[in-house]
mmCIF file with all atom_site columns, C-alpha atoms in Angstrom:
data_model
loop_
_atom_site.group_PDB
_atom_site.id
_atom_site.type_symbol
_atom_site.label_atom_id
_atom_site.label_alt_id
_atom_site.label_comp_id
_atom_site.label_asym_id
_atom_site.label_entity_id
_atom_site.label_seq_id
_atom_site.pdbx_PDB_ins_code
_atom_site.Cartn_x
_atom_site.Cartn_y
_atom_site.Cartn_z
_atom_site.occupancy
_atom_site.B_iso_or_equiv
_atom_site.pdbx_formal_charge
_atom_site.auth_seq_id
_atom_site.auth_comp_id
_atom_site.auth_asym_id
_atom_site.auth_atom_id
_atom_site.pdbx_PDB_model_num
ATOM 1   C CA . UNK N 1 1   ? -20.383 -13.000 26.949 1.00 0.00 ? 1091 UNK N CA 1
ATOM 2   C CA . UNK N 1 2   ? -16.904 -13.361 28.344 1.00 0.00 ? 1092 UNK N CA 1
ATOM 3   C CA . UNK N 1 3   ? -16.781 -11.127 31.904 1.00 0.00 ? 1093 UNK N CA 1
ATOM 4   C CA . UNK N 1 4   ? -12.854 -9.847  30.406 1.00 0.00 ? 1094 UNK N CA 1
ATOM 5   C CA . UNK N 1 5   ? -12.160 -9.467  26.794 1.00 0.00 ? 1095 UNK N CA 1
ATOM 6   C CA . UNK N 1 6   ? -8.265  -8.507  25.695 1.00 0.00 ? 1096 UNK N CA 1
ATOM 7   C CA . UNK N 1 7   ? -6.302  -7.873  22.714 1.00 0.00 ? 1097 UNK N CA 1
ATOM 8   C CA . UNK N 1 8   ? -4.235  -10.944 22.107 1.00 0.00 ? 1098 UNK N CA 1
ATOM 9   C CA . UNK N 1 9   ? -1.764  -9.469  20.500 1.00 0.00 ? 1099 UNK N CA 1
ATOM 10  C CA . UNK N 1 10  ? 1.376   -9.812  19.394 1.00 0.00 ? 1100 UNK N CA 1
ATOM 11  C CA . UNK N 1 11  ? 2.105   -6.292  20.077 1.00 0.00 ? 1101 UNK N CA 1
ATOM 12  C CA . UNK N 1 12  ? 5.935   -5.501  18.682 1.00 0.00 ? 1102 UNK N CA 1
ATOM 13  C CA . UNK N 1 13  ? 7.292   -1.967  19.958 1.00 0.00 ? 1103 UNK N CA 1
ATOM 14  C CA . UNK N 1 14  ? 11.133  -0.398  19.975 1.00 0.00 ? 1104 UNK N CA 1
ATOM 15  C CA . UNK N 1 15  ? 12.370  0.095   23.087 1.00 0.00 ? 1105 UNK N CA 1
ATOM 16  C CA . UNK N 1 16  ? 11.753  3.406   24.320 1.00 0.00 ? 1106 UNK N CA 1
ATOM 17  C CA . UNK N 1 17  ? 8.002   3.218   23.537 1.00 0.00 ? 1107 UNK N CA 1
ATOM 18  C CA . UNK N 1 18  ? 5.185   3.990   25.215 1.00 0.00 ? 1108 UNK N CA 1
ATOM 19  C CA . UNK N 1 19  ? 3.381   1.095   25.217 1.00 0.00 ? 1109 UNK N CA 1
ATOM 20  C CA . UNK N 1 20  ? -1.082  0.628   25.964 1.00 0.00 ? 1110 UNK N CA 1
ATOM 21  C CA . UNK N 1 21  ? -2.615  -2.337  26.722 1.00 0.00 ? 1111 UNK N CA 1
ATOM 22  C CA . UNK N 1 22  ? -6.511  -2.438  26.885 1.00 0.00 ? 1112 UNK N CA 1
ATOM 23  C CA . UNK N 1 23  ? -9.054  -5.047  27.848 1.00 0.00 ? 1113 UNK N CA 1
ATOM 24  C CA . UNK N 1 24  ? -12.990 -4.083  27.922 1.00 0.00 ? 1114 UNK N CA 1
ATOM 25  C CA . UNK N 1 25  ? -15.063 -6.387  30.539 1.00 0.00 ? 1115 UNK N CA 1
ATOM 26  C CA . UNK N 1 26  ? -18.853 -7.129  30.927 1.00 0.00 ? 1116 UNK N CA 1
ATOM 27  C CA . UNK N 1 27  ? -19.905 -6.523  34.151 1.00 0.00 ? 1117 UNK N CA 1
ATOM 28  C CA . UNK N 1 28  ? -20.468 -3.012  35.691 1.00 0.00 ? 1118 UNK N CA 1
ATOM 29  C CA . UNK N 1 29  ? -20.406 -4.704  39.112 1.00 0.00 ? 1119 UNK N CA 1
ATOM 30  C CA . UNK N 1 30  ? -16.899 -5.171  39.059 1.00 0.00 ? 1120 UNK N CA 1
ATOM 31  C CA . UNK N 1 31  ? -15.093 -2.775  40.874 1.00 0.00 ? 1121 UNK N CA 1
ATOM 32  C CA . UNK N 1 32  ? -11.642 -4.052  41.640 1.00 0.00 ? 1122 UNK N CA 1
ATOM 33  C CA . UNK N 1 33  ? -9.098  -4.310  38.129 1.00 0.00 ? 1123 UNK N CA 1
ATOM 34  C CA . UNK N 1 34  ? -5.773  -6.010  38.285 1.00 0.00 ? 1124 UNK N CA 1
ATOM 35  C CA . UNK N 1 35  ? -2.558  -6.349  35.947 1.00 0.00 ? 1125 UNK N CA 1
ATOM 36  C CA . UNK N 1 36  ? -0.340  -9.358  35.849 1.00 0.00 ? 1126 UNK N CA 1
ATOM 37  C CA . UNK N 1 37  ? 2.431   -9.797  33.976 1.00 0.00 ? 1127 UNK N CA 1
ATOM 38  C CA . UNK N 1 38  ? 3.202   -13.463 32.813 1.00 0.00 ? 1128 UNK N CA 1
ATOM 39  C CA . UNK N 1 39  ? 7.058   -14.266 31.619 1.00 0.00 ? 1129 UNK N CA 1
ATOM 40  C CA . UNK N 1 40  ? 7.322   -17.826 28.838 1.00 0.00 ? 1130 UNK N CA 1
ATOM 41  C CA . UNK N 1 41  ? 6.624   -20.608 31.529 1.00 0.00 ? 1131 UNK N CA 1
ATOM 42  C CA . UNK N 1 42  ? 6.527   -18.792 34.753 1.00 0.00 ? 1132 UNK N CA 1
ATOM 43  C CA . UNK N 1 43  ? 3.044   -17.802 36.949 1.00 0.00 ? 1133 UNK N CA 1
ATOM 44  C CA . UNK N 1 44  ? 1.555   -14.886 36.353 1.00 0.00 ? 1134 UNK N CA 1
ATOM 45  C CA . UNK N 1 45  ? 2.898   -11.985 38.616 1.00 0.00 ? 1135 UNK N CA 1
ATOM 46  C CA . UNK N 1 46  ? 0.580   -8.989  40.276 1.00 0.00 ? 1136 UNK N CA 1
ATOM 47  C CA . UNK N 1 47  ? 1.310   -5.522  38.532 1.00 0.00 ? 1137 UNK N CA 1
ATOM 48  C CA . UNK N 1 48  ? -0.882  -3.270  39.462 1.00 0.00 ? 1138 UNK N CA 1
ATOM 49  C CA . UNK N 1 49  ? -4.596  -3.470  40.935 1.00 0.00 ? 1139 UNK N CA 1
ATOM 50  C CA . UNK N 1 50  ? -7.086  -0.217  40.765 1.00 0.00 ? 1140 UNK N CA 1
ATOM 51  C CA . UNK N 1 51  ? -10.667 0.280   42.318 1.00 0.00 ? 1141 UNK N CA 1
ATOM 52  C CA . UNK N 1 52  ? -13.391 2.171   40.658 1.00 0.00 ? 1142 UNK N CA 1
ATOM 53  C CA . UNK N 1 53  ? -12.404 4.506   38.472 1.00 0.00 ? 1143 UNK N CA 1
ATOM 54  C CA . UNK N 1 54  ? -9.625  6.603   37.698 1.00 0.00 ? 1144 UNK N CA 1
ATOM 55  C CA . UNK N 1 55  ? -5.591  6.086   37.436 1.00 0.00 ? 1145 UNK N CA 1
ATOM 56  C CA . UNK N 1 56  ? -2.660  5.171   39.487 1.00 0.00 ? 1146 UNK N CA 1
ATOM 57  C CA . UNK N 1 57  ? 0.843   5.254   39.091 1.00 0.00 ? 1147 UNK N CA 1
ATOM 58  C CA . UNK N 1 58  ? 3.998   2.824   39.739 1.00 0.00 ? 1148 UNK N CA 1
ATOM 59  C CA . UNK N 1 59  ? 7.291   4.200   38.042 1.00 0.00 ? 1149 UNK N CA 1
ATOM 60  C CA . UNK N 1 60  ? 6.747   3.646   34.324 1.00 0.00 ? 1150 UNK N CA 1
ATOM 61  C CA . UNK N 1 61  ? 3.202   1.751   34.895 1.00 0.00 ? 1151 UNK N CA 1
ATOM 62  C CA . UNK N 1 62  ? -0.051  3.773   34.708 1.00 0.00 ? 1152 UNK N CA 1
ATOM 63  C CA . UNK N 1 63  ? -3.154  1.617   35.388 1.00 0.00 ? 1153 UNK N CA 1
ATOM 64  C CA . UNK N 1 64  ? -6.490  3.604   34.338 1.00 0.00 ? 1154 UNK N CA 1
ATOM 65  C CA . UNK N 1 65  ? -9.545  2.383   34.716 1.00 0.00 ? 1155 UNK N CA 1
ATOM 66  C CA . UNK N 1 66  ? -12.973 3.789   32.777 1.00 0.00 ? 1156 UNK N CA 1
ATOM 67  C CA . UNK N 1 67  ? -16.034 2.581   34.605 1.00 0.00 ? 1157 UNK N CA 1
ATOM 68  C CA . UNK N 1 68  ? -18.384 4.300   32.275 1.00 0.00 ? 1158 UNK N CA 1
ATOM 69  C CA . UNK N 1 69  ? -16.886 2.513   29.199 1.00 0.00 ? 1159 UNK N CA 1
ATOM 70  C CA . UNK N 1 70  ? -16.020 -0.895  30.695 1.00 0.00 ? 1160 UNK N CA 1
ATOM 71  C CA . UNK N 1 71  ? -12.297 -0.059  29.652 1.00 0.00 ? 1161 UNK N CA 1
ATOM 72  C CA . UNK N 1 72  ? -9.447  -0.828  31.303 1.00 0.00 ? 1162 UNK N CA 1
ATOM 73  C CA . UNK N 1 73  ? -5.824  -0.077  30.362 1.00 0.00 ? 1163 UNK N CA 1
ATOM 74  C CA . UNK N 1 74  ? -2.456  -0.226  31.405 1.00 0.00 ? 1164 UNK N CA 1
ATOM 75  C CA . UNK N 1 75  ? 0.510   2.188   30.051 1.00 0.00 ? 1165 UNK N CA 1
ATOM 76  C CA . UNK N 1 76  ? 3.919   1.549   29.678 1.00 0.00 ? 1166 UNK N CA 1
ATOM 77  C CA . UNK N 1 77  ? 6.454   4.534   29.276 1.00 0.00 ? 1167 UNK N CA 1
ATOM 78  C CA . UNK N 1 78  ? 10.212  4.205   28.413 1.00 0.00 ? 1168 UNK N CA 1
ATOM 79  C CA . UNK N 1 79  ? 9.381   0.310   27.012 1.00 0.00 ? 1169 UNK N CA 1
ATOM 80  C CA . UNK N 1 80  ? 12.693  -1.920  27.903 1.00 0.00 ? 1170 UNK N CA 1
ATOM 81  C CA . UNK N 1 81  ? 13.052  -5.379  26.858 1.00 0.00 ? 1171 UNK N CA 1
ATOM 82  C CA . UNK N 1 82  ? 12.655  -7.083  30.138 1.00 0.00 ? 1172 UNK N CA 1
ATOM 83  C CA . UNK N 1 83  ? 9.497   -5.613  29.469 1.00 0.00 ? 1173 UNK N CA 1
ATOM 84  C CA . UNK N 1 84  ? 8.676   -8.269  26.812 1.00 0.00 ? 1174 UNK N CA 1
ATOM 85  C CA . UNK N 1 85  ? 6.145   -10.647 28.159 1.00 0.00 ? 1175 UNK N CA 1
ATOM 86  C CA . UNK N 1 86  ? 2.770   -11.207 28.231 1.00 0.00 ? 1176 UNK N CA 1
ATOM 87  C CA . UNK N 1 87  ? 0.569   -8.968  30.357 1.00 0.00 ? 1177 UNK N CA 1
ATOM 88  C CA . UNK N 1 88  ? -3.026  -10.236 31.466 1.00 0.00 ? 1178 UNK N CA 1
ATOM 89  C CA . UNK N 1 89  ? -5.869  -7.990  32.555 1.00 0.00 ? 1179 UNK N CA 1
ATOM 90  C CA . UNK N 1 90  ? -8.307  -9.141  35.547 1.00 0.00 ? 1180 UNK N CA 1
ATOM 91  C CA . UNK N 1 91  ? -11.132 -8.733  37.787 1.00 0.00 ? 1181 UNK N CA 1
ATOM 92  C CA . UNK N 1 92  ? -12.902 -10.604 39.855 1.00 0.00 ? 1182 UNK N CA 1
ATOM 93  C CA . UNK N 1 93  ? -16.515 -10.824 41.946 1.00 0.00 ? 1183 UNK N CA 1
ATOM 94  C CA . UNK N 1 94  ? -16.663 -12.661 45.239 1.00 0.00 ? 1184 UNK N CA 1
ATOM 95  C CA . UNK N 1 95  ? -13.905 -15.100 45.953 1.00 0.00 ? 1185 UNK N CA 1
ATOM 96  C CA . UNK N 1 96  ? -13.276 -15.957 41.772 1.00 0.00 ? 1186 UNK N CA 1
ATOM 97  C CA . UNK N 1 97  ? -11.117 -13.707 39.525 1.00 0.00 ? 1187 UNK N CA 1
ATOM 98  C CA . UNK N 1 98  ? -11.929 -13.547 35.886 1.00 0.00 ? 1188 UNK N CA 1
ATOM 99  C CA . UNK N 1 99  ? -8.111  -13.422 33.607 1.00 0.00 ? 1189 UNK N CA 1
ATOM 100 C CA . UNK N 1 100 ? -8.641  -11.611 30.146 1.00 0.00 ? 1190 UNK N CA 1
ATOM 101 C CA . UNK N 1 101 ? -6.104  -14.207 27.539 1.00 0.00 ? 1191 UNK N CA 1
ATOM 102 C CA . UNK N 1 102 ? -3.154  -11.674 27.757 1.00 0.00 ? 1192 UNK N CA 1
ATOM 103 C CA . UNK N 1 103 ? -1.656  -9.690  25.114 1.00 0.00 ? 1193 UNK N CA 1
ATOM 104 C CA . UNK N 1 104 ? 1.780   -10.869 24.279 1.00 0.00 ? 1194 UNK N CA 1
ATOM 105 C CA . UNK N 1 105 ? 4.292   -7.797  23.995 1.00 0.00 ? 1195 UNK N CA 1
ATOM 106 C CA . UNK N 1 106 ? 7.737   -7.887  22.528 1.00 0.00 ? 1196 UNK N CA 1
ATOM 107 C CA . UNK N 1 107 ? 10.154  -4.475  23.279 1.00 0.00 ? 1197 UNK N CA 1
ATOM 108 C CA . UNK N 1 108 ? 12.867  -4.420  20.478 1.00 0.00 ? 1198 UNK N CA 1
ATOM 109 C CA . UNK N 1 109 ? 16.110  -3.155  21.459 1.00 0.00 ? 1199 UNK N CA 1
ATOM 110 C CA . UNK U 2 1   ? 10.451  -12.110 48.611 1.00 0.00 ? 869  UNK U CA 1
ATOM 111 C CA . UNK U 2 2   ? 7.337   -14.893 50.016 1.00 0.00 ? 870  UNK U CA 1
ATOM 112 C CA . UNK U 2 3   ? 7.067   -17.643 47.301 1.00 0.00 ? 871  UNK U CA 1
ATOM 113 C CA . UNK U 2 4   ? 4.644   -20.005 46.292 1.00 0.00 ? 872  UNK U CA 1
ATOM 114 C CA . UNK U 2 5   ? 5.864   -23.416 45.547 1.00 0.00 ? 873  UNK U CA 1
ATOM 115 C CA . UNK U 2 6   ? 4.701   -25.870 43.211 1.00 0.00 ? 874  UNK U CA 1
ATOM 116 C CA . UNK U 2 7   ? 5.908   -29.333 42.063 1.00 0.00 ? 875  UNK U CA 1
ATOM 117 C CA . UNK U 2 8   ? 6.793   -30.931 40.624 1.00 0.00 ? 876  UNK U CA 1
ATOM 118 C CA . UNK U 2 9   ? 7.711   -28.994 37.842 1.00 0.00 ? 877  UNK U CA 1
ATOM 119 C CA . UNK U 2 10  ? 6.334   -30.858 34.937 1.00 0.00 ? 878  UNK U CA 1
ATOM 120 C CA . UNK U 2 11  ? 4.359   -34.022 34.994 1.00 0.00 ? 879  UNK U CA 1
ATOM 121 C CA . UNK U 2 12  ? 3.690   -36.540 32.272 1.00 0.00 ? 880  UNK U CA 1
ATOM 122 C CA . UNK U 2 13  ? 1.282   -38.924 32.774 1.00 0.00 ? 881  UNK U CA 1
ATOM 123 C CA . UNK U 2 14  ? -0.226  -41.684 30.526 1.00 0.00 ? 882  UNK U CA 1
ATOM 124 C CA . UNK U 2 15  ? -4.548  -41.312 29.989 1.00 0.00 ? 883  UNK U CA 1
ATOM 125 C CA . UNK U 2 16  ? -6.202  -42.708 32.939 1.00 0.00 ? 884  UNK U CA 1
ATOM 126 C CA . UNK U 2 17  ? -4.132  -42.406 35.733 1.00 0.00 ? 885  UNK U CA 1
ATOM 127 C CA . UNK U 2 18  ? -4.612  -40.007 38.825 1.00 0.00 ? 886  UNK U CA 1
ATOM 128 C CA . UNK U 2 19  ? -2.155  -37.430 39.175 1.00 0.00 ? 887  UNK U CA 1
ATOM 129 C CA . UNK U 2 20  ? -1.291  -34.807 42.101 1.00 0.00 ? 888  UNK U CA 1
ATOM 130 C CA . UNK U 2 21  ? -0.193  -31.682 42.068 1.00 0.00 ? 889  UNK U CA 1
ATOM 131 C CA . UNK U 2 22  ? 1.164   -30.185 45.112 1.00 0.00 ? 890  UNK U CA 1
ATOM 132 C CA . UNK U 2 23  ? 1.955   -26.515 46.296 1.00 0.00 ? 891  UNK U CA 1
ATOM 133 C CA . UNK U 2 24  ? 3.114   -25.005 49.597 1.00 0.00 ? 892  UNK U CA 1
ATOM 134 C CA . UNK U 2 25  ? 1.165   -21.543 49.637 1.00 0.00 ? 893  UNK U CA 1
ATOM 135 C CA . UNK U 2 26  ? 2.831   -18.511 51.113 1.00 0.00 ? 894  UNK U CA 1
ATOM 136 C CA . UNK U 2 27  ? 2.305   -19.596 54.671 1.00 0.00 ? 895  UNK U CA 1
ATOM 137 C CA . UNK U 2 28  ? 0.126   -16.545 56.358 1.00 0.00 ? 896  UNK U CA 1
ATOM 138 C CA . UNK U 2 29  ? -2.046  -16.803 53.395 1.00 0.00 ? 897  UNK U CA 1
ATOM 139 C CA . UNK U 2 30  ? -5.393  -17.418 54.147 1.00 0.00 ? 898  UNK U CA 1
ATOM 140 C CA . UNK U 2 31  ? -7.146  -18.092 50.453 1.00 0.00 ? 899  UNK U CA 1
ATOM 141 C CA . UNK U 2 32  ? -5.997  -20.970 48.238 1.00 0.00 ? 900  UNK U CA 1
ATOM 142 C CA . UNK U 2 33  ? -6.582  -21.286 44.115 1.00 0.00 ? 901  UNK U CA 1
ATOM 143 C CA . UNK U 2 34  ? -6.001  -23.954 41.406 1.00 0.00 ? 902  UNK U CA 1
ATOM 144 C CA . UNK U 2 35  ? -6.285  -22.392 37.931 1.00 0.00 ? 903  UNK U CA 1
ATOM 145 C CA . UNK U 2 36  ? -5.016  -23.734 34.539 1.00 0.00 ? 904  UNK U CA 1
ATOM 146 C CA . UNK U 2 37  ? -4.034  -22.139 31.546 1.00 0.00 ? 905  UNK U CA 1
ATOM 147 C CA . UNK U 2 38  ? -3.996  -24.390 28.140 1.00 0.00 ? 906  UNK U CA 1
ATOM 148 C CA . UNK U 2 39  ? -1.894  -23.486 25.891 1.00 0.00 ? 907  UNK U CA 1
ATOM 149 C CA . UNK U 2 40  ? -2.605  -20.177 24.261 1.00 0.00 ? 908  UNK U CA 1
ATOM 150 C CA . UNK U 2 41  ? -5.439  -20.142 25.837 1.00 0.00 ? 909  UNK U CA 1
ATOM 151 C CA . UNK U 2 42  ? -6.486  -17.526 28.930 1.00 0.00 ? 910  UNK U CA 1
ATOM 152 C CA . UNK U 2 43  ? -5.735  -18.356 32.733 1.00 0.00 ? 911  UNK U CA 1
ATOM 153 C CA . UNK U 2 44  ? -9.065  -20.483 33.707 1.00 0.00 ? 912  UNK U CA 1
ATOM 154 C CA . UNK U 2 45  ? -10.507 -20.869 37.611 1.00 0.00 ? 913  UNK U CA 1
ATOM 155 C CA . UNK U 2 46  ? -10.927 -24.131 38.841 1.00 0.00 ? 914  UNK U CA 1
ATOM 156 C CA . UNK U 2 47  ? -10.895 -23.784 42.900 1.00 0.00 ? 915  UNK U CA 1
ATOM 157 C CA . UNK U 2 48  ? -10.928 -21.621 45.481 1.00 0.00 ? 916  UNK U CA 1
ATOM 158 C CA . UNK U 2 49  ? -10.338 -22.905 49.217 1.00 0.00 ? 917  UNK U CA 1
ATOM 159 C CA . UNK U 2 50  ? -11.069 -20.988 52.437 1.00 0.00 ? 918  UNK U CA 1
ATOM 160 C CA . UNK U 2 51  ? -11.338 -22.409 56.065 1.00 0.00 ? 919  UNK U CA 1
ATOM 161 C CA . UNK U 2 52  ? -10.543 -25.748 55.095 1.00 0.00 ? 920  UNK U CA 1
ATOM 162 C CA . UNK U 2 53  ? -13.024 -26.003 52.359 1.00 0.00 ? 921  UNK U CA 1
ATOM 163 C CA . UNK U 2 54  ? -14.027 -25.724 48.999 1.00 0.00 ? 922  UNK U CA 1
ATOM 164 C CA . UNK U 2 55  ? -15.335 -22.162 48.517 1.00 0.00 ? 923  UNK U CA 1
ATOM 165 C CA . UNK U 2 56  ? -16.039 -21.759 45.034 1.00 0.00 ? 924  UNK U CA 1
ATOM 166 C CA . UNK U 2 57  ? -15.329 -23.983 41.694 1.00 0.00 ? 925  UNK U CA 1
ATOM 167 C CA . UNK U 2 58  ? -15.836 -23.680 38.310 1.00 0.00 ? 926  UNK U CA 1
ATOM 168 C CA . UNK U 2 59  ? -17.926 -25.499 35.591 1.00 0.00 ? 927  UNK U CA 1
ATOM 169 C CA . UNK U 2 60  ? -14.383 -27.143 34.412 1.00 0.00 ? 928  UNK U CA 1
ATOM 170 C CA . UNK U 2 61  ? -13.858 -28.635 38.367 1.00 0.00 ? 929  UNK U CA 1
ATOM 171 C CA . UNK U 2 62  ? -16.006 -31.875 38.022 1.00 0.00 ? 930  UNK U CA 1
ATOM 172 C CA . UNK U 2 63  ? -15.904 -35.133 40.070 1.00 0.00 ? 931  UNK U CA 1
ATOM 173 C CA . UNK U 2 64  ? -12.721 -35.534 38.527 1.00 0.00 ? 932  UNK U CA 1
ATOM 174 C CA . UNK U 2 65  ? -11.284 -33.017 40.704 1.00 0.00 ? 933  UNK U CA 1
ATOM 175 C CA . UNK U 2 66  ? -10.622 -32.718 44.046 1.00 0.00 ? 934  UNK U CA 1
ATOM 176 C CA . UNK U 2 67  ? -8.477  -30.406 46.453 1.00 0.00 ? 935  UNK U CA 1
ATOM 177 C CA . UNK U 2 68  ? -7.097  -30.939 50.171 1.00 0.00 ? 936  UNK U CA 1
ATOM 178 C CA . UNK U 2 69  ? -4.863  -29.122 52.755 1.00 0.00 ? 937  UNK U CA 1
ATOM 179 C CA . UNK U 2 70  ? -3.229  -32.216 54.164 1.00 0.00 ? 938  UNK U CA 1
ATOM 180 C CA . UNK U 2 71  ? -1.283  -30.382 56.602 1.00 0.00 ? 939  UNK U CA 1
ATOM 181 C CA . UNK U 2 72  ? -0.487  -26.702 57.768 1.00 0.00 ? 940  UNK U CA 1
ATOM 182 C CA . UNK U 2 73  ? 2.016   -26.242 54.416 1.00 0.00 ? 941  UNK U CA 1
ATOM 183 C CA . UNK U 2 74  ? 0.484   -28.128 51.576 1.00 0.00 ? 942  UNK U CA 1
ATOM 184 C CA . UNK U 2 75  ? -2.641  -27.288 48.920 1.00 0.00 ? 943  UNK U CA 1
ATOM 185 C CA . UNK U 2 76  ? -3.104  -30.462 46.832 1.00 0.00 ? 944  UNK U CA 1
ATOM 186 C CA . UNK U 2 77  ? -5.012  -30.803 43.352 1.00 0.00 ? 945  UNK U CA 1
ATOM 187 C CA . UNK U 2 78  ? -5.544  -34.413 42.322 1.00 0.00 ? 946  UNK U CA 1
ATOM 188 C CA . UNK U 2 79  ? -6.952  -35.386 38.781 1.00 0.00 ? 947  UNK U CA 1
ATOM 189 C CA . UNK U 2 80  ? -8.612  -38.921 39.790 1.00 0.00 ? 948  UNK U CA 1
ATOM 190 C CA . UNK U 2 81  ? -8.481  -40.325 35.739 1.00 0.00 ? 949  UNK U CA 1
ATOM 191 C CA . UNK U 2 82  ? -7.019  -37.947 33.415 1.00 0.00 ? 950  UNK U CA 1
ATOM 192 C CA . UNK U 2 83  ? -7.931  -36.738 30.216 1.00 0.00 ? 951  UNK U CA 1
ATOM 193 C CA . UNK U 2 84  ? -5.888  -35.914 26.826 1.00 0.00 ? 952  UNK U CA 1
ATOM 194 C CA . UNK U 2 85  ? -7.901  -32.387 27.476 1.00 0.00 ? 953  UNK U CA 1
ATOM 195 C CA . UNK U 2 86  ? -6.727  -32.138 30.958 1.00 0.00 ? 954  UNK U CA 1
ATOM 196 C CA . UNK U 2 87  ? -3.208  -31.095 29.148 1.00 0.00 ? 955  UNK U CA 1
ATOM 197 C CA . UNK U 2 88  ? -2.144  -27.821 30.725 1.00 0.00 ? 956  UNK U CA 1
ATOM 198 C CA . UNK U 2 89  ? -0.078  -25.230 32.968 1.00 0.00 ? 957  UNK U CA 1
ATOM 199 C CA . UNK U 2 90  ? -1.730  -25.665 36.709 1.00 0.00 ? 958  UNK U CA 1
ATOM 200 C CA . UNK U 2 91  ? -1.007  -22.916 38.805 1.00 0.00 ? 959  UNK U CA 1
ATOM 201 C CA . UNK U 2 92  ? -1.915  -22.627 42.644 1.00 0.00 ? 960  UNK U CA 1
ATOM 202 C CA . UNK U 2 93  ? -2.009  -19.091 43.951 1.00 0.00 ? 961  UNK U CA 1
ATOM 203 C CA . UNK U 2 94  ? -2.343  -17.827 47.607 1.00 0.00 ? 962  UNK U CA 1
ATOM 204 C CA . UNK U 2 95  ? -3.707  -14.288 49.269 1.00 0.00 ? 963  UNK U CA 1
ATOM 205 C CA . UNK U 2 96  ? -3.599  -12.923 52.200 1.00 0.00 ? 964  UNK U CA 1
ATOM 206 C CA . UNK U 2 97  ? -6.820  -10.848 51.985 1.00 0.00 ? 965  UNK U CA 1
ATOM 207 C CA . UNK U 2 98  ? -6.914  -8.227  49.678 1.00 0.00 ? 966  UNK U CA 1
ATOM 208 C CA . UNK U 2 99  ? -7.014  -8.414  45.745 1.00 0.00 ? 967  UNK U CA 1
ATOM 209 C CA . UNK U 2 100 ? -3.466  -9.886  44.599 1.00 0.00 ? 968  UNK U CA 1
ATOM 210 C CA . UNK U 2 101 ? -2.585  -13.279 44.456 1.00 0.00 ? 969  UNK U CA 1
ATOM 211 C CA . UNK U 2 102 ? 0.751   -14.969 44.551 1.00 0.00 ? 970  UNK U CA 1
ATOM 212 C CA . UNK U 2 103 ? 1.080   -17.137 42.258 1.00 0.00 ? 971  UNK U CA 1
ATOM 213 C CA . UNK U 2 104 ? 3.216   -20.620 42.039 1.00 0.00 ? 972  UNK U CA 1
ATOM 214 C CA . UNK U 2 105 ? 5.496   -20.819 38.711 1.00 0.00 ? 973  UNK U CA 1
ATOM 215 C CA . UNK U 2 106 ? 3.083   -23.554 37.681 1.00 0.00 ? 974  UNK U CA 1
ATOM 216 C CA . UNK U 2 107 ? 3.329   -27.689 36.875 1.00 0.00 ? 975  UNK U CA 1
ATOM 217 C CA . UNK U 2 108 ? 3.187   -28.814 33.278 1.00 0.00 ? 976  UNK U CA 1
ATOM 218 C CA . UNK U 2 109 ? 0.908   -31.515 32.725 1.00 0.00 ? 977  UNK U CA 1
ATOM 219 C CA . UNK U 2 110 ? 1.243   -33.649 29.901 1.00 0.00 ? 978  UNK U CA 1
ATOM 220 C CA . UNK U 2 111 ? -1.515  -36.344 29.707 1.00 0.00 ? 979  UNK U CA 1
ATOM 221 C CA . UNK U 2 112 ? -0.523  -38.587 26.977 1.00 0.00 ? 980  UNK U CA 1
#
């Protein structure tokens, strides 16, 4: 069983969308939950990162995280284009971080 | 903004030969990572190097592999013979502590 699992996409929204990404993972030890967001060709880039359960908030990013249900999502309001990229969910245990394969998102303008 | 640095760029190499890919990690950063990312495909662990040594690797890290911190700047990932399979994006990343890593914008390796 894969310890992240994640929507691949493509995801196609018009700007001004509220967009949700979602990625369900394996383990219930995992406490720590992380967003990147990866531009065509570039390194993926640290978003957000949640413990336990709950949400938080960064301008027009919500992370929320659902022990109970293994869920994890991550909610974009007032979609631009620069939003358009591919957005990776992850966790990790000890020193090794497990990536989920991204969902690529495209914000139409 | 701190930046992790990785060349070069893109490498193509022919089957067989050793390649090394180099990065200069965020300098008061204490962890060090290879991962890899074939295309399409999810953003794999290979490494992870603390204290001057290898802390944890992966199943896809075999004797092929190795890593070294040279000096005080550099994190190095050398593929001793490479492989058509070993195609792929390799990114370093560096952390201080804490749960986000930096990553490097990645070398291209083309094994052909």
């Amino acid at each position: 069983q894969k310890e992240v699992e994640q929507d691949p996409g493509p995801l196609s929204v018009p700007e001004g969308a509220i967009v949700s990404l979602n990625c369900t993972y394996s383990n219930s030890a995992f406490q720590y939950f992380m967003w990147y967001r990866q531009y065509s060709r570039k390194g993926p880039e640290l978003l957000m990162y949640t413990y336990s359960s709950g949400n938080k908030e960064d301008g027009r990013f919500t992370a929320q995280v659902d022990k109970s249900s293994k869920y994890i999502s991550l909610f974009i309001r007032d979609s631009q284009p620069s939003d358009s990229a591919t957005y990776l969910c992850a966790t990790h245990t000890g020193n090794q971080f497990y990536f989920g394969t991204g969902t690529s998102l495209t914000v139409i303008p | 903004e701190p930046e992790v640095t990785q060349t070069p760029s893109h490498q193509v190499t022919q089957m067989g030969q050793e390649v090394i890919l180099r990065c200069v990690p965020i300098s008061n950063h204490l962890y060090f990572y290879w991962y890899r990312q074939i295309l399409g495909q999810k953003v794999e662990f290979l490494v992870s190097f603390y204290n001057n040594e290898i802390s944890e690797k992966s199943e896809i890290f075999d004797d092929q592999f190795s890593v070294e911190r040279p000096d005080g700047s550099n994190f190095t990932l050398k593929i001793r013979s490479t492989k058509l399979e070993d195609s792929a994006m390799y990114f370093c990343a560096s952390r201080q502590g804490g749960y986000g890593y930096t990553f490097g914008s990645g070398t291209r390796l083309t094994v052909v």
